[in-house]
mmCIF file of C-alpha atoms in Angstrom:
data_model
loop_
_atom_site.group_PDB
_atom_site.id
_atom_site.type_symbol
_atom_site.label_atom_id
_atom_site.label_comp_id
_atom_site.label_asym_id
_atom_site.label_seq_id
_atom_site.Cartn_x
_atom_site.Cartn_y
_atom_site.Cartn_z
ATOM 1 C CA UNK A 257 0.242 -0.446 -0.145
ATOM 2 C CA UNK A 258 1.117 3.333 -1.086
ATOM 3 C CA UNK A 259 0.652 4.995 2.600
ATOM 4 C CA UNK A 260 2.720 1.875 4.440
ATOM 5 C CA UNK A 261 5.371 3.318 2.235
ATOM 6 C CA UNK A 262 8.000 5.332 4.084
ATOM 7 C CA UNK A 263 9.184 8.220 2.369
ATOM 8 C CA UNK A 264 8.597 12.414 2.310
ATOM 9 C CA UNK A 265 7.337 14.594 0.118
ATOM 10 C CA UNK A 266 9.778 17.021 -1.721
ATOM 11 C CA UNK A 267 8.251 19.959 -2.851
ATOM 12 C CA UNK A 268 9.614 19.637 -6.399
ATOM 13 C CA UNK A 269 7.264 20.454 -9.494
ATOM 14 C CA UNK A 270 6.849 20.782 -12.641
ATOM 15 C CA UNK A 271 3.292 22.519 -13.695
ATOM 16 C CA UNK A 272 1.319 20.183 -10.864
ATOM 17 C CA UNK A 273 3.911 16.840 -11.240
ATOM 18 C CA UNK A 274 5.488 16.513 -7.630
ATOM 19 C CA UNK A 275 8.195 14.530 -6.848
ATOM 20 C CA UNK A 276 9.077 11.981 -3.203
ATOM 21 C CA UNK A 277 12.320 11.015 -1.947
ATOM 22 C CA UNK A 278 12.670 7.275 -2.292
ATOM 23 C CA UNK A 279 14.732 4.739 -0.210
ATOM 24 C CA UNK A 280 16.591 1.436 -1.523
ATOM 25 C CA UNK A 281 13.867 -0.707 0.156
ATOM 26 C CA UNK A 282 11.407 0.409 -3.139
ATOM 27 C CA UNK A 283 14.159 -0.163 -5.718
ATOM 28 C CA UNK A 284 13.921 -4.076 -4.376
ATOM 29 C CA UNK A 285 10.106 -4.099 -4.163
ATOM 30 C CA UNK A 286 10.594 -2.665 -7.909
ATOM 31 C CA UNK A 287 12.292 -5.441 -8.783
ATOM 32 C CA UNK A 288 10.315 -7.751 -7.216
ATOM 33 C CA UNK A 289 7.159 -6.242 -9.019
ATOM 34 C CA UNK A 290 8.817 -6.082 -11.973
ATOM 35 C CA UNK A 291 9.463 -9.603 -12.048
ATOM 36 C CA UNK A 292 5.882 -10.374 -10.965
ATOM 37 C CA UNK A 293 4.520 -8.410 -13.959
ATOM 38 C CA UNK A 294 6.986 -10.355 -16.925
ATOM 39 C CA UNK A 295 5.966 -13.393 -14.849
ATOM 40 C CA UNK A 296 2.263 -12.955 -15.507
ATOM 41 C CA UNK A 297 3.364 -12.537 -19.565
ATOM 42 C CA UNK A 298 6.521 -13.568 -20.726
ATOM 43 C CA UNK A 299 5.772 -14.427 -23.705
ATOM 44 C CA UNK A 300 4.626 -10.784 -25.129
ATOM 45 C CA UNK A 301 7.788 -9.310 -23.206
ATOM 46 C CA UNK A 302 10.701 -11.832 -24.887
ATOM 47 C CA UNK A 303 9.253 -11.150 -28.364
ATOM 48 C CA UNK A 304 9.627 -7.569 -27.750
ATOM 49 C CA UNK A 305 12.971 -7.346 -26.602
ATOM 50 C CA UNK A 306 14.274 -9.992 -29.396
ATOM 51 C CA UNK A 307 14.901 -7.729 -31.730
ATOM 52 C CA UNK A 308 16.900 -5.279 -29.593
ATOM 53 C CA UNK A 309 19.969 -6.603 -29.682
ATOM 54 C CA UNK A 310 19.931 -7.003 -33.071
ATOM 55 C CA UNK A 311 18.673 -3.487 -33.767
ATOM 56 C CA UNK A 312 21.796 -2.397 -31.420
ATOM 57 C CA UNK A 313 24.527 -4.288 -33.016
ATOM 58 C CA UNK A 314 23.320 -3.535 -36.516
ATOM 59 C CA UNK A 315 22.995 -0.098 -35.621
ATOM 60 C CA UNK A 316 26.992 0.075 -34.581
ATOM 61 C CA UNK A 317 27.834 -2.287 -37.145
ATOM 62 C CA UNK A 318 26.817 0.680 -39.940
ATOM 63 C CA UNK A 319 27.971 3.609 -37.346
ATOM 64 C CA UNK A 320 31.335 2.177 -37.115
ATOM 65 C CA UNK A 321 32.345 -0.132 -40.110
ATOM 66 C CA UNK A 322 32.919 -4.078 -40.219
ATOM 67 C CA UNK A 323 35.471 -4.387 -37.225
ATOM 68 C CA UNK A 324 33.660 -3.190 -34.324
ATOM 69 C CA UNK A 325 36.238 -5.341 -31.792
ATOM 70 C CA UNK A 326 37.391 -2.441 -29.800
ATOM 71 C CA UNK A 327 33.842 -0.683 -29.564
ATOM 72 C CA UNK A 328 32.033 -4.500 -28.178
ATOM 73 C CA UNK A 329 32.549 -2.884 -24.735
ATOM 74 C CA UNK A 330 31.472 0.085 -25.381
ATOM 75 C CA UNK A 331 28.212 -1.550 -27.683
ATOM 76 C CA UNK A 332 26.833 -3.685 -24.552
ATOM 77 C CA UNK A 333 27.487 -0.312 -22.018
ATOM 78 C CA UNK A 334 25.333 1.876 -24.800
ATOM 79 C CA UNK A 335 22.345 -0.684 -23.945
ATOM 80 C CA UNK A 336 21.720 1.512 -21.015
ATOM 81 C CA UNK A 337 21.240 4.371 -23.365
ATOM 82 C CA UNK A 338 18.840 2.717 -26.023
ATOM 83 C CA UNK A 339 17.074 0.390 -22.945
ATOM 84 C CA UNK A 340 14.452 3.207 -22.505
ATOM 85 C CA UNK A 341 13.148 3.668 -25.736
ATOM 86 C CA UNK A 342 12.684 0.047 -26.503
ATOM 87 C CA UNK A 343 11.273 -0.853 -23.290
ATOM 88 C CA UNK A 344 8.087 1.835 -24.007
ATOM 89 C CA UNK A 345 6.084 -1.186 -24.881
ATOM 90 C CA UNK A 346 7.167 -2.952 -21.544
ATOM 91 C CA UNK A 347 6.111 0.432 -19.461
ATOM 92 C CA UNK A 348 2.791 0.105 -21.558
ATOM 93 C CA UNK A 349 2.372 -3.655 -20.612
ATOM 94 C CA UNK A 350 2.688 -2.802 -16.790
ATOM 95 C CA UNK A 351 0.836 0.381 -16.632
ATOM 96 C CA UNK A 352 -2.002 -1.912 -18.733
ATOM 97 C CA UNK A 353 -2.155 -4.491 -16.261
ATOM 98 C CA UNK A 354 -1.908 -1.993 -13.019
ATOM 99 C CA UNK A 355 -5.521 -0.980 -14.722
ATOM 100 C CA UNK A 356 -6.768 -4.020 -15.308
ATOM 101 C CA UNK A 357 -6.639 -3.305 -19.078
ATOM 102 C CA UNK A 358 -6.226 -5.906 -21.872
ATOM 103 C CA UNK A 359 -2.334 -6.704 -22.229
ATOM 104 C CA UNK A 360 -2.236 -8.876 -25.857
ATOM 105 C CA UNK A 361 0.477 -8.001 -28.190
ATOM 106 C CA UNK A 362 -2.261 -5.625 -30.204
ATOM 107 C CA UNK A 363 -2.703 -3.477 -27.305
ATOM 108 C CA UNK A 364 0.867 -3.157 -26.228
ATOM 109 C CA UNK A 365 1.017 -0.266 -28.896
ATOM 110 C CA UNK A 366 -1.856 1.621 -28.546
ATOM 111 C CA UNK A 367 -0.139 4.764 -27.464
ATOM 112 C CA UNK A 368 1.241 5.070 -31.454
ATOM 113 C CA UNK A 369 -1.871 6.246 -31.587
ATOM 114 C CA UNK A 370 -2.414 8.597 -28.608
ATOM 115 C CA UNK A 371 -1.012 12.110 -28.209
ATOM 116 C CA UNK A 372 1.927 10.616 -26.315
ATOM 117 C CA UNK A 373 3.517 9.135 -29.505
ATOM 118 C CA UNK A 374 5.069 12.448 -30.533
ATOM 119 C CA UNK A 375 6.514 13.732 -27.342
ATOM 120 C CA UNK A 376 7.682 9.487 -27.091
ATOM 121 C CA UNK A 377 9.564 10.091 -30.339
ATOM 122 C CA UNK A 378 11.108 12.854 -29.789
ATOM 123 C CA UNK A 379 12.943 11.518 -26.859
ATOM 124 C CA UNK A 380 13.868 8.105 -28.289
ATOM 125 C CA UNK A 381 15.357 10.099 -30.936
ATOM 126 C CA UNK A 382 17.883 11.917 -27.900
ATOM 127 C CA UNK A 383 18.352 8.618 -26.851
ATOM 128 C CA UNK A 384 19.642 7.405 -30.224
ATOM 129 C CA UNK A 385 21.554 10.529 -30.826
ATOM 130 C CA UNK A 386 23.510 9.865 -27.421
ATOM 131 C CA UNK A 387 23.900 6.147 -28.179
ATOM 132 C CA UNK A 388 25.821 7.178 -31.601
ATOM 133 C CA UNK A 389 27.824 10.154 -29.467
ATOM 134 C CA UNK A 390 28.661 7.444 -26.885
ATOM 135 C CA UNK A 391 29.727 5.369 -29.317
ATOM 136 C CA UNK A 392 31.901 7.977 -31.584
ATOM 137 C CA UNK A 393 33.587 9.151 -28.204
ATOM 138 C CA UNK A 394 34.788 5.909 -27.249
ATOM 139 C CA UNK A 395 36.295 5.126 -30.642
ATOM 140 C CA UNK A 396 38.083 9.025 -30.542
ATOM 141 C CA UNK A 397 38.944 7.786 -27.563
ATOM 142 C CA UNK A 398 40.566 4.581 -28.613
ATOM 143 C CA UNK A 399 42.233 6.160 -31.772
ATOM 144 C CA UNK A 400 43.500 8.604 -30.054
ATOM 145 C CA UNK A 401 45.555 5.937 -27.438
ATOM 146 C CA UNK A 402 46.057 2.993 -30.331
ATOM 147 C CA UNK A 403 45.818 5.172 -33.464
ATOM 148 C CA UNK A 404 43.371 4.012 -36.198
ATOM 149 C CA UNK A 405 44.552 0.517 -36.522
ATOM 150 C CA UNK A 406 41.847 -1.385 -35.022
ATOM 151 C CA UNK A 407 42.830 -5.166 -33.524
ATOM 152 C CA UNK A 408 42.996 -8.160 -35.627
ATOM 153 C CA UNK A 409 41.202 -10.271 -32.880
ATOM 154 C CA UNK A 410 40.442 -10.197 -29.702
ATOM 155 C CA UNK A 411 43.147 -11.766 -27.881
ATOM 156 C CA UNK A 412 44.962 -8.961 -29.406
ATOM 157 C CA UNK A 413 42.684 -6.641 -27.770
ATOM 158 C CA UNK A 414 42.894 -8.058 -24.705
ATOM 159 C CA UNK A 415 46.634 -8.027 -24.267
ATOM 160 C CA UNK A 416 46.824 -4.428 -25.544
ATOM 161 C CA UNK A 417 44.300 -3.799 -22.623
ATOM 162 C CA UNK A 418 46.088 -5.313 -20.087
ATOM 163 C CA UNK A 419 49.628 -5.501 -20.328
ATOM 164 C CA UNK A 420 49.750 -1.973 -21.506
ATOM 165 C CA UNK A 421 49.587 1.679 -20.298
ATOM 166 C CA UNK A 422 47.630 2.884 -22.830
ATOM 167 C CA UNK A 423 45.222 0.274 -22.158
ATOM 168 C CA UNK A 424 45.281 1.064 -18.470
ATOM 169 C CA UNK A 425 44.506 4.534 -19.569
ATOM 170 C CA UNK A 426 41.725 3.276 -21.883
ATOM 171 C CA UNK A 427 39.691 1.200 -19.287
ATOM 172 C CA UNK A 428 40.251 4.479 -17.075
ATOM 173 C CA UNK A 429 39.346 7.074 -19.176
ATOM 174 C CA UNK A 430 36.582 4.630 -21.008
ATOM 175 C CA UNK A 431 34.830 4.190 -17.467
ATOM 176 C CA UNK A 432 34.591 7.789 -16.766
ATOM 177 C CA UNK A 433 33.049 8.655 -20.039
ATOM 178 C CA UNK A 434 30.557 5.801 -19.919
ATOM 179 C CA UNK A 435 29.373 7.168 -16.432
ATOM 180 C CA UNK A 436 28.951 10.620 -17.870
ATOM 181 C CA UNK A 437 26.329 9.049 -20.379
ATOM 182 C CA UNK A 438 25.084 6.390 -18.167
ATOM 183 C CA UNK A 439 24.482 8.991 -15.700
ATOM 184 C CA UNK A 440 22.838 11.525 -18.755
ATOM 185 C CA UNK A 441 20.578 9.000 -19.939
ATOM 186 C CA UNK A 442 19.508 8.334 -16.661
ATOM 187 C CA UNK A 443 18.662 11.387 -15.689
ATOM 188 C CA UNK A 444 16.438 12.068 -18.549
ATOM 189 C CA UNK A 445 14.572 9.049 -19.159
ATOM 190 C CA UNK A 446 13.841 6.902 -15.782
ATOM 191 C CA UNK A 447 11.073 8.915 -15.432
ATOM 192 C CA UNK A 448 10.377 10.752 -19.366
ATOM 193 C CA UNK A 449 9.217 7.490 -21.208
ATOM 194 C CA UNK A 450 7.003 6.152 -18.143
ATOM 195 C CA UNK A 451 5.747 9.526 -17.444
ATOM 196 C CA UNK A 452 4.675 10.041 -20.784
ATOM 197 C CA UNK A 453 2.439 7.202 -21.287
ATOM 198 C CA UNK A 454 0.941 7.842 -18.355
ATOM 199 C CA UNK A 455 -0.450 11.541 -18.248
ATOM 200 C CA UNK A 456 0.345 14.400 -20.775
ATOM 201 C CA UNK A 457 3.057 15.715 -21.211
ATOM 202 C CA UNK A 458 5.661 17.637 -23.452
ATOM 203 C CA UNK A 459 9.241 15.916 -23.597
ATOM 204 C CA UNK A 460 10.835 18.574 -22.006
ATOM 205 C CA UNK A 461 8.367 18.804 -19.543
ATOM 206 C CA UNK A 462 8.580 14.846 -19.061
ATOM 207 C CA UNK A 463 12.934 15.374 -19.210
ATOM 208 C CA UNK A 464 12.590 17.953 -16.329
ATOM 209 C CA UNK A 465 10.524 15.929 -14.081
ATOM 210 C CA UNK A 466 13.093 12.804 -14.398
ATOM 211 C CA UNK A 467 16.160 15.595 -14.301
ATOM 212 C CA UNK A 468 14.888 16.392 -10.301
ATOM 213 C CA UNK A 469 13.866 12.606 -9.808
ATOM 214 C CA UNK A 470 17.021 12.184 -9.701
ATOM 215 C CA UNK A 471 18.210 15.467 -7.637
ATOM 216 C CA UNK A 472 15.951 14.748 -5.247
ATOM 217 C CA UNK A 473 17.037 10.864 -5.032
ATOM 218 C CA UNK A 474 20.508 10.662 -5.878
ATOM 219 C CA UNK A 475 21.702 8.232 -4.013
ATOM 220 C CA UNK A 476 18.721 5.976 -4.569
ATOM 221 C CA UNK A 477 19.049 6.747 -8.091
ATOM 222 C CA UNK A 478 22.597 5.760 -8.462
ATOM 223 C CA UNK A 479 22.177 2.789 -6.471
ATOM 224 C CA UNK A 480 19.331 1.932 -9.811
ATOM 225 C CA UNK A 481 21.834 2.885 -12.473
ATOM 226 C CA UNK A 482 24.414 0.464 -11.161
ATOM 227 C CA UNK A 483 21.755 -2.726 -10.464
ATOM 228 C CA UNK A 484 20.810 -1.554 -14.193
ATOM 229 C CA UNK A 485 24.177 -1.697 -15.417
ATOM 230 C CA UNK A 486 25.282 -5.013 -13.639
ATOM 231 C CA UNK A 487 22.078 -7.016 -14.853
ATOM 232 C CA UNK A 488 22.317 -5.775 -18.855
ATOM 233 C CA UNK A 489 26.050 -6.756 -18.470
ATOM 234 C CA UNK A 490 24.786 -10.000 -17.405
ATOM 235 C CA UNK A 491 22.283 -10.568 -19.494
ATOM 236 C CA UNK A 492 24.540 -9.421 -22.517
ATOM 237 C CA UNK A 493 27.288 -12.226 -21.484
ATOM 238 C CA UNK A 494 25.650 -14.916 -22.987
ATOM 239 C CA UNK A 495 25.792 -14.021 -26.395
ATOM 240 C CA UNK A 496 22.973 -11.019 -25.336
ATOM 241 C CA UNK A 497 20.485 -13.746 -25.075
ATOM 242 C CA UNK A 498 20.116 -12.847 -21.359
ATOM 243 C CA UNK A 499 18.661 -9.613 -21.820
ATOM 244 C CA UNK A 500 15.368 -11.129 -23.760
ATOM 245 C CA UNK A 501 14.402 -11.733 -20.049
ATOM 246 C CA UNK A 502 16.730 -8.829 -17.771
ATOM 247 C CA UNK A 503 15.491 -6.153 -20.128
ATOM 248 C CA UNK A 504 11.486 -7.159 -19.704
ATOM 249 C CA UNK A 505 12.221 -7.428 -16.293
ATOM 250 C CA UNK A 506 13.947 -4.099 -15.359
ATOM 251 C CA UNK A 507 11.599 -2.482 -18.036
ATOM 252 C CA UNK A 508 8.650 -3.700 -15.702
ATOM 253 C CA UNK A 509 10.492 -2.129 -12.350
ATOM 254 C CA UNK A 510 11.444 1.013 -13.768
ATOM 255 C CA UNK A 511 7.515 1.720 -14.230
ATOM 256 C CA UNK A 512 6.962 0.879 -10.933
ATOM 257 C CA UNK A 513 9.644 2.741 -9.630
ATOM 258 C CA UNK A 514 8.199 5.470 -11.084
ATOM 259 C CA UNK A 515 4.891 5.159 -9.650
ATOM 260 C CA UNK A 516 7.013 5.323 -6.468
ATOM 261 C CA UNK A 517 8.974 8.491 -7.170
ATOM 262 C CA UNK A 518 6.187 10.586 -8.726
ATOM 263 C CA UNK A 519 3.210 12.179 -6.870
ATOM 264 C CA UNK A 520 -0.394 10.627 -8.797
#
């Protein structure tokens, strides 16, 4: 029950939209509720997300050419930037299940015919541009340290990475750069996409509310970001197959997290 949840309301508003502060227990509860949503009808979510890794891979190959070995980690890490885009249908499933509405495959995309579609599309384009910028920055960093010759094999790349000073620099700078992109993506999207499905708002308003939600819950949202990165990485290890489960569970959980953060 909402009234049983311990939180302190914070007077942060964009129009009439208020933000709550939450605790770590709310994250675990969101994950549990997300799994419950996934378990209720998993086949739809698996179909929704099976194309996501393929889409990300094809986009990366198109952007960086036919030898993206040095971008393997940035590509996987970049799933955190594209995840909210592909999860819109999953958010919609949770919203409809919450309200006792039809959760069939066709109903998942009913929002395309609503006023929500234009701002969702605009925000999706922003997230895709952020992903593109991340890949180009990662490639720029690699070329700045190693030159423009891509590694010929995975073993050669790993040897360079762990046995040379340039490899150590790539790890340190890459983690720092990735953190900036990941935090930016989290700040502008964690609440924005569910909000656009839930109520009338512009993309700018949704992003503003999302940033305020993160600013009001910095430590908790930072933990949420780590959870997302770790679970996505774990799902991507086995040839990306695990993402077919991890991504929908995180998507549903994000919807429930939104419900806990944003005032009705």
